[in-house]
PDB file of C-alpha atoms in Angstrom:
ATOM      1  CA  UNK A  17      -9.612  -6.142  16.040  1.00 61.00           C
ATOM      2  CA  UNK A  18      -9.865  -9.393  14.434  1.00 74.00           C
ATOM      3  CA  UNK A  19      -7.826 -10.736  11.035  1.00 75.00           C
ATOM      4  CA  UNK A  20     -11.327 -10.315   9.081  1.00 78.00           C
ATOM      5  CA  UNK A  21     -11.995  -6.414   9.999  1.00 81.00           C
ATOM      6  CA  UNK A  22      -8.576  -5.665   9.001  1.00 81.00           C
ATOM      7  CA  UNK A  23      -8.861  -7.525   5.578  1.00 76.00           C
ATOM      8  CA  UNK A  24     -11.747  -5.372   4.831  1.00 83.00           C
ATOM      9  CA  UNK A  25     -10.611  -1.920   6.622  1.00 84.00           C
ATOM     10  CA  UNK A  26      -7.722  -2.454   4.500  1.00 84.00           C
ATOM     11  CA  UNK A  27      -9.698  -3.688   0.948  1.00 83.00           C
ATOM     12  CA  UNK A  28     -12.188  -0.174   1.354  1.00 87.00           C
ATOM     13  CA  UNK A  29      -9.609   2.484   2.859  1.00 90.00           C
ATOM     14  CA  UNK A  30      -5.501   1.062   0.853  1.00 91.00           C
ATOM     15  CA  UNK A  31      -6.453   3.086  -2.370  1.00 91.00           C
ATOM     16  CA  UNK A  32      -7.447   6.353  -0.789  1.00 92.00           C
ATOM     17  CA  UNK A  33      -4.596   6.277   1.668  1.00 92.00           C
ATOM     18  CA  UNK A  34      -2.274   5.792  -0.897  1.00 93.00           C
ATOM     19  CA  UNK A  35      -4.083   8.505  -3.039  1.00 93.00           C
ATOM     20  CA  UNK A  36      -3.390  11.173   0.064  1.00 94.00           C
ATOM     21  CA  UNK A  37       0.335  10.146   0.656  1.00 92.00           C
ATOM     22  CA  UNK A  38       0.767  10.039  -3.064  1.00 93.00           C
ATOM     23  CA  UNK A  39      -0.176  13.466  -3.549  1.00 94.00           C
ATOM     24  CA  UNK A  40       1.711  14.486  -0.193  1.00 93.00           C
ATOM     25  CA  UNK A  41       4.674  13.413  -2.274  1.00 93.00           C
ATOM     26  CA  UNK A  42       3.702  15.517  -5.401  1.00 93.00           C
ATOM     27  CA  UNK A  43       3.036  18.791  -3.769  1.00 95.00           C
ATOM     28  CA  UNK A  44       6.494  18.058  -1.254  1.00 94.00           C
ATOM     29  CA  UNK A  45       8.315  17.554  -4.535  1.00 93.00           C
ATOM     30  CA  UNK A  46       9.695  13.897  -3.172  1.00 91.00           C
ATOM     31  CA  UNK A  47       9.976  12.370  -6.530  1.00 91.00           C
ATOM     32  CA  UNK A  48      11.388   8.833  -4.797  1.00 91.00           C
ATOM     33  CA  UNK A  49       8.574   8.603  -2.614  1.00 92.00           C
ATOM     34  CA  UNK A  50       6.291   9.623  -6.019  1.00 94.00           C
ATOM     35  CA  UNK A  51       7.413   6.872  -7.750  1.00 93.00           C
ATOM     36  CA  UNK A  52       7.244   4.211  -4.685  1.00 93.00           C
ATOM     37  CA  UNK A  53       3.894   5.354  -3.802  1.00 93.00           C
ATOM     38  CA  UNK A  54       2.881   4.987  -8.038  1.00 94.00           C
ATOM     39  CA  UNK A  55       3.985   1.660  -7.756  1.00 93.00           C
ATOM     40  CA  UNK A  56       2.258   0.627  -4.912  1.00 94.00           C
ATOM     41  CA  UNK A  57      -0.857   2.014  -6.322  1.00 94.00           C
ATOM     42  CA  UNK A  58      -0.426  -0.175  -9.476  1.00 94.00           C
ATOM     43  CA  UNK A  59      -0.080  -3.349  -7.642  1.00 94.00           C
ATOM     44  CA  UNK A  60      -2.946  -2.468  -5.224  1.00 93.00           C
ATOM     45  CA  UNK A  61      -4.784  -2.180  -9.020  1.00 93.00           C
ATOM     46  CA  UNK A  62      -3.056  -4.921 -10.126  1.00 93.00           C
ATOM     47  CA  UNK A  63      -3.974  -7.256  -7.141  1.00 92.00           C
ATOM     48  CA  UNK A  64      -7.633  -6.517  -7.676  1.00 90.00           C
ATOM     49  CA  UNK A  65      -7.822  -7.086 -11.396  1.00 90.00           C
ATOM     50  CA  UNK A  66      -6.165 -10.830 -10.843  1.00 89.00           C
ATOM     51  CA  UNK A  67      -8.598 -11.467  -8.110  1.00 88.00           C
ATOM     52  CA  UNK A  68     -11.587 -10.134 -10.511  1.00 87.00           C
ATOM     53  CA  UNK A  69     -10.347 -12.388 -12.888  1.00 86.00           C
ATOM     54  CA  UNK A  70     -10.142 -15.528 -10.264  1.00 87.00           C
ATOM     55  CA  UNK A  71     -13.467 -14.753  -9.108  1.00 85.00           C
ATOM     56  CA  UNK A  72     -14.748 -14.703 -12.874  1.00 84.00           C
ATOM     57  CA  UNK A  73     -13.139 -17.706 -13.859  1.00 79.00           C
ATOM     58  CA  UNK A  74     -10.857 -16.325 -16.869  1.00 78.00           C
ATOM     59  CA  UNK A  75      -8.451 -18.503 -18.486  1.00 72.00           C
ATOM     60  CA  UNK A  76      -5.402 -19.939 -15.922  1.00 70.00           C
ATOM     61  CA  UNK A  77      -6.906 -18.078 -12.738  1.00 74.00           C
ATOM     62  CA  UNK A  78      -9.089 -21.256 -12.225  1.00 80.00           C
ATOM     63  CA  UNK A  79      -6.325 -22.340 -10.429  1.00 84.00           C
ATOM     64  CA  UNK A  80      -6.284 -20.794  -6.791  1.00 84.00           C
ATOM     65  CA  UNK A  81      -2.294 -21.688  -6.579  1.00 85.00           C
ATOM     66  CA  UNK A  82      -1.547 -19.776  -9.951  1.00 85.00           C
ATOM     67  CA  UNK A  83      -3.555 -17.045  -8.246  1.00 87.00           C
ATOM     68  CA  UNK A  84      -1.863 -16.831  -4.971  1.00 87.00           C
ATOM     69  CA  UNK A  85       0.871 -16.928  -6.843  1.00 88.00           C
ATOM     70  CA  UNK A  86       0.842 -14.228  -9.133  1.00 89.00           C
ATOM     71  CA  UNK A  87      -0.693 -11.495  -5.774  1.00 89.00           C
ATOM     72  CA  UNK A  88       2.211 -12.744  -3.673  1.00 89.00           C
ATOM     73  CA  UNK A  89       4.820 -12.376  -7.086  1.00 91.00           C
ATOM     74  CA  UNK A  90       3.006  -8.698  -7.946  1.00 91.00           C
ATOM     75  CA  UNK A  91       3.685  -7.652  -4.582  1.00 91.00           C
ATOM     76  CA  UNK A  92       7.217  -7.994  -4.894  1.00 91.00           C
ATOM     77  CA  UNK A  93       7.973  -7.425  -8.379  1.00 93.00           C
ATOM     78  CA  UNK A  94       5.342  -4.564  -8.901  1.00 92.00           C
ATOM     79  CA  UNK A  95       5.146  -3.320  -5.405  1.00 91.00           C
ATOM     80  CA  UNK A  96       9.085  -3.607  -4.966  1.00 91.00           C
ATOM     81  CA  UNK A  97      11.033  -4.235  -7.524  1.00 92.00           C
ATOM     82  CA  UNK A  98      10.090  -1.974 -10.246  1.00 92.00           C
ATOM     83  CA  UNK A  99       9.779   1.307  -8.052  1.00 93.00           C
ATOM     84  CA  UNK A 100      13.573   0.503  -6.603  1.00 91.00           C
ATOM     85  CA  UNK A 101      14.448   0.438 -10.642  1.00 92.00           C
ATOM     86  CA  UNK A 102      12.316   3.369 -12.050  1.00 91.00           C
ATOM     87  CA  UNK A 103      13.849   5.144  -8.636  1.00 91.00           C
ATOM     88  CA  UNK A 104      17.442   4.680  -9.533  1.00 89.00           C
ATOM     89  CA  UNK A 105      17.352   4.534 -13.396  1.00 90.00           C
ATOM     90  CA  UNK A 106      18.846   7.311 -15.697  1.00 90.00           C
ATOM     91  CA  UNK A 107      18.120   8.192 -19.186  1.00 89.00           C
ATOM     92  CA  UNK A 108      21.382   5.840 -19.955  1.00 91.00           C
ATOM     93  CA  UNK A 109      20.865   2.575 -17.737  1.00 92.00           C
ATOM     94  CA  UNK A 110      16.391   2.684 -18.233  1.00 91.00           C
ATOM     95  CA  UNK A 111      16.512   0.199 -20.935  1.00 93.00           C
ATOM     96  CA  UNK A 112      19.330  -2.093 -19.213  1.00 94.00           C
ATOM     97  CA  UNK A 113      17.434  -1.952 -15.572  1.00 92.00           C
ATOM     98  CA  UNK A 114      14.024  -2.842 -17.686  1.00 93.00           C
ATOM     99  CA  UNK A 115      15.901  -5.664 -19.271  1.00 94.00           C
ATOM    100  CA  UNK A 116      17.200  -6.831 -15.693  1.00 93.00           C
ATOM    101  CA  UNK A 117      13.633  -5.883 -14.131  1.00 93.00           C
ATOM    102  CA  UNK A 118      11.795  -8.117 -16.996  1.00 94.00           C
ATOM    103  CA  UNK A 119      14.455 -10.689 -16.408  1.00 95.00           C
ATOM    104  CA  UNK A 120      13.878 -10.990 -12.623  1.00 92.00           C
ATOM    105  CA  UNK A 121      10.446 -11.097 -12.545  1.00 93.00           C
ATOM    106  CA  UNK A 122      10.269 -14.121 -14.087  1.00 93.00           C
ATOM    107  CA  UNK A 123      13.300 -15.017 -11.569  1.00 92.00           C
ATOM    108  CA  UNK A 124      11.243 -14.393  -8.830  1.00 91.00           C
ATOM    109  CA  UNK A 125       7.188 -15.673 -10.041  1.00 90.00           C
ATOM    110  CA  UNK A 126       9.688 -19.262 -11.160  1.00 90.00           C
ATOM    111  CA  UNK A 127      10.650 -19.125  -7.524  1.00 89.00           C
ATOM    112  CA  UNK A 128       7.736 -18.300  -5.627  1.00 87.00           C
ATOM    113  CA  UNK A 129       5.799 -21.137  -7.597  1.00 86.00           C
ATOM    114  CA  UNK A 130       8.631 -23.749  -6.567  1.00 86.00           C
ATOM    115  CA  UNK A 131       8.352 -22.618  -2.612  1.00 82.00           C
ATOM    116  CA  UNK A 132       4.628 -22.199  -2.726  1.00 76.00           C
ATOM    117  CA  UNK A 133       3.916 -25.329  -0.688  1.00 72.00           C
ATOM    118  CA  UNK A 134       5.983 -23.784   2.688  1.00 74.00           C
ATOM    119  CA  UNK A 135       4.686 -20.020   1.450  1.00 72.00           C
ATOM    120  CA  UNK A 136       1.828 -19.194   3.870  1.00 74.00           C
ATOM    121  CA  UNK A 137       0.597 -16.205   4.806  1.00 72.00           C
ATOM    122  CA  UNK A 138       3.168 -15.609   7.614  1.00 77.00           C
ATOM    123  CA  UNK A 139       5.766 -16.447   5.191  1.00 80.00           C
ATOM    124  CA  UNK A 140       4.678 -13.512   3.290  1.00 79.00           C
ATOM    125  CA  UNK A 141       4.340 -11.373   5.661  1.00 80.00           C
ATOM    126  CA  UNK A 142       7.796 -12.224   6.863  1.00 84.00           C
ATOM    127  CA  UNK A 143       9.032 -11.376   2.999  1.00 83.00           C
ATOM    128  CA  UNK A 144       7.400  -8.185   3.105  1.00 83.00           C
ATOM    129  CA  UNK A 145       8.353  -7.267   6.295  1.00 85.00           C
ATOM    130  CA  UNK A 146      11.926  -7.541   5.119  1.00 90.00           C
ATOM    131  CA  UNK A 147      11.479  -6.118   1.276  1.00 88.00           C
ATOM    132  CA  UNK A 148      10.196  -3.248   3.522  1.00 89.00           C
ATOM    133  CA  UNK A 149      13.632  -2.348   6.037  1.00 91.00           C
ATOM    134  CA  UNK A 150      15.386  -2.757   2.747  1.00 90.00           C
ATOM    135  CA  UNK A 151      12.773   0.009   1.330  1.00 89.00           C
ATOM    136  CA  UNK A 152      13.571   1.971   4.194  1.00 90.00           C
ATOM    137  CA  UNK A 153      17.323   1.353   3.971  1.00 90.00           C
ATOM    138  CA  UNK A 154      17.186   2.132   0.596  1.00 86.00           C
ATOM    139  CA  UNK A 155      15.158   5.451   0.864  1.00 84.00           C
ATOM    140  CA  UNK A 156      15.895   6.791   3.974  1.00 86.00           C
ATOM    141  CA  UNK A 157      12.311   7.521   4.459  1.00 85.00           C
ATOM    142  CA  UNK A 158       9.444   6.302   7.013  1.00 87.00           C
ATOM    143  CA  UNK A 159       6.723   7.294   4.464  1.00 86.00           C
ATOM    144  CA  UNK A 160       8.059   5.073   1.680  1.00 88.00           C
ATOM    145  CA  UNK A 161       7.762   1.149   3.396  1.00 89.00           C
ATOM    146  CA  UNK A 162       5.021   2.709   6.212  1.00 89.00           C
ATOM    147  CA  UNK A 163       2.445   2.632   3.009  1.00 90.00           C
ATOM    148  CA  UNK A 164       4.314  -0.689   2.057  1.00 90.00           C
ATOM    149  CA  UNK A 165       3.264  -3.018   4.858  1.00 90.00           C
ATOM    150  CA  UNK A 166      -0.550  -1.853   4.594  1.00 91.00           C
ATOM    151  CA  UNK A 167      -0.206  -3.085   1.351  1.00 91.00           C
ATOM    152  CA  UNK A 168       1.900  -6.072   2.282  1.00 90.00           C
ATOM    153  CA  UNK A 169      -0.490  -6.992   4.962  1.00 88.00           C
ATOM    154  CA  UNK A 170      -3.487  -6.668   3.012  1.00 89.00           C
ATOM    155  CA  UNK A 171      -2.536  -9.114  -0.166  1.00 89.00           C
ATOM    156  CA  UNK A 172      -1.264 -11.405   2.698  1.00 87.00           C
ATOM    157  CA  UNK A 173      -4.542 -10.869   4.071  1.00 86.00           C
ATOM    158  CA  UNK A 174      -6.038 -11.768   0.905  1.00 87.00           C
ATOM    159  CA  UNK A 175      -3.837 -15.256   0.458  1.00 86.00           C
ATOM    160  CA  UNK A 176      -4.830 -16.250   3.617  1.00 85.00           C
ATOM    161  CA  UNK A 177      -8.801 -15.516   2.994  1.00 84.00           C
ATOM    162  CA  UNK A 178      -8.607 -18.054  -0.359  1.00 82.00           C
ATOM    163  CA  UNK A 179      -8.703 -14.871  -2.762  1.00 81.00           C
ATOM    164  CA  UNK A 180     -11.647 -12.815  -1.412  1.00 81.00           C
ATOM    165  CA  UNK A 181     -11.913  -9.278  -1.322  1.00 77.00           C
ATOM    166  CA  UNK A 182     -14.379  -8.689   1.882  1.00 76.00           C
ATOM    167  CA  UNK A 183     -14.814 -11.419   3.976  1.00 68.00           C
TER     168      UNK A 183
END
């Protein structure tokens, strides 16, 4: 199977696969894998509204870099970061860990725009490869950073195709 039939399994069949394990998690009670699984659903959403907004010209997504950018930033702050926070917080430490959560995302979009010019798409993949064992290190679950590299694979996927949803 080629790198193009992938991209658009992946665009068509991510939201309904993450629908099934999401509610797998509800009725199992698994409130950590609940939470992972909302997240990943929001920056699946996410994703797609920045590339709807590319492909309509809005504002600063003129700017394919900016773009690529902010999928390959979402991916790790929505898709990792802010799951691994909502997943450890209490009612005492929530506003703190949003605070450090806000803080770091701006850490990490600064960052990835810096290393952008040696961030391909293997690059990514390689990062989410990684922010995936420490998912499952973190968890302790194969369900948790299994639905993670789908998701991984396919913004990579979309990176690599200059922004396009089906190619």
């Amino acid at each position: 199977m080629n790198e193009f039939r992938v991209h658009n399994f992946l665009t068509f069949y991510l939201p309904p696969l993450i629908l099934v394990c999401l509610s797998y998690a509800f009725l199992n009670k698994d409130s950590r894998a609940f939470i992972y699984l909302s997240g990943y659903l929001v920056t699946y959403l996410a994703i797609r509204l920045e590339i709807h907004h590319y492909s309509n010209r809005w504002g600063y997504h003129r700017d394919p870099k900016f773009v690529k950018t902010l999928v390959v930033s979402e991916l790790v702050v929505l898709g990792f970061l802010l799951p691994t926070i909502f997943t450890y917080s209490t009612r005492a430490t929530l506003v703190r860990n949003i605070l450090i959560y806000l803080i770091l995302s701006v850490g990490v979009f600064e960052l990835i725009s810096l290393e952008y010019a040696r961030l391909n798409w293997q690059g990514c993949l390689m990062l989410s490869i990684s922010l995936s064992i420490v998912i499952f290190a973190l968890t302790y679950s194969m369900l948790i950073p299994s639905m993670f590299v789908p998701l991984a694979l396919w913004a990579c996927l979309v990176v690599r195709h200059d922004l396009k949803l089906y190619v």
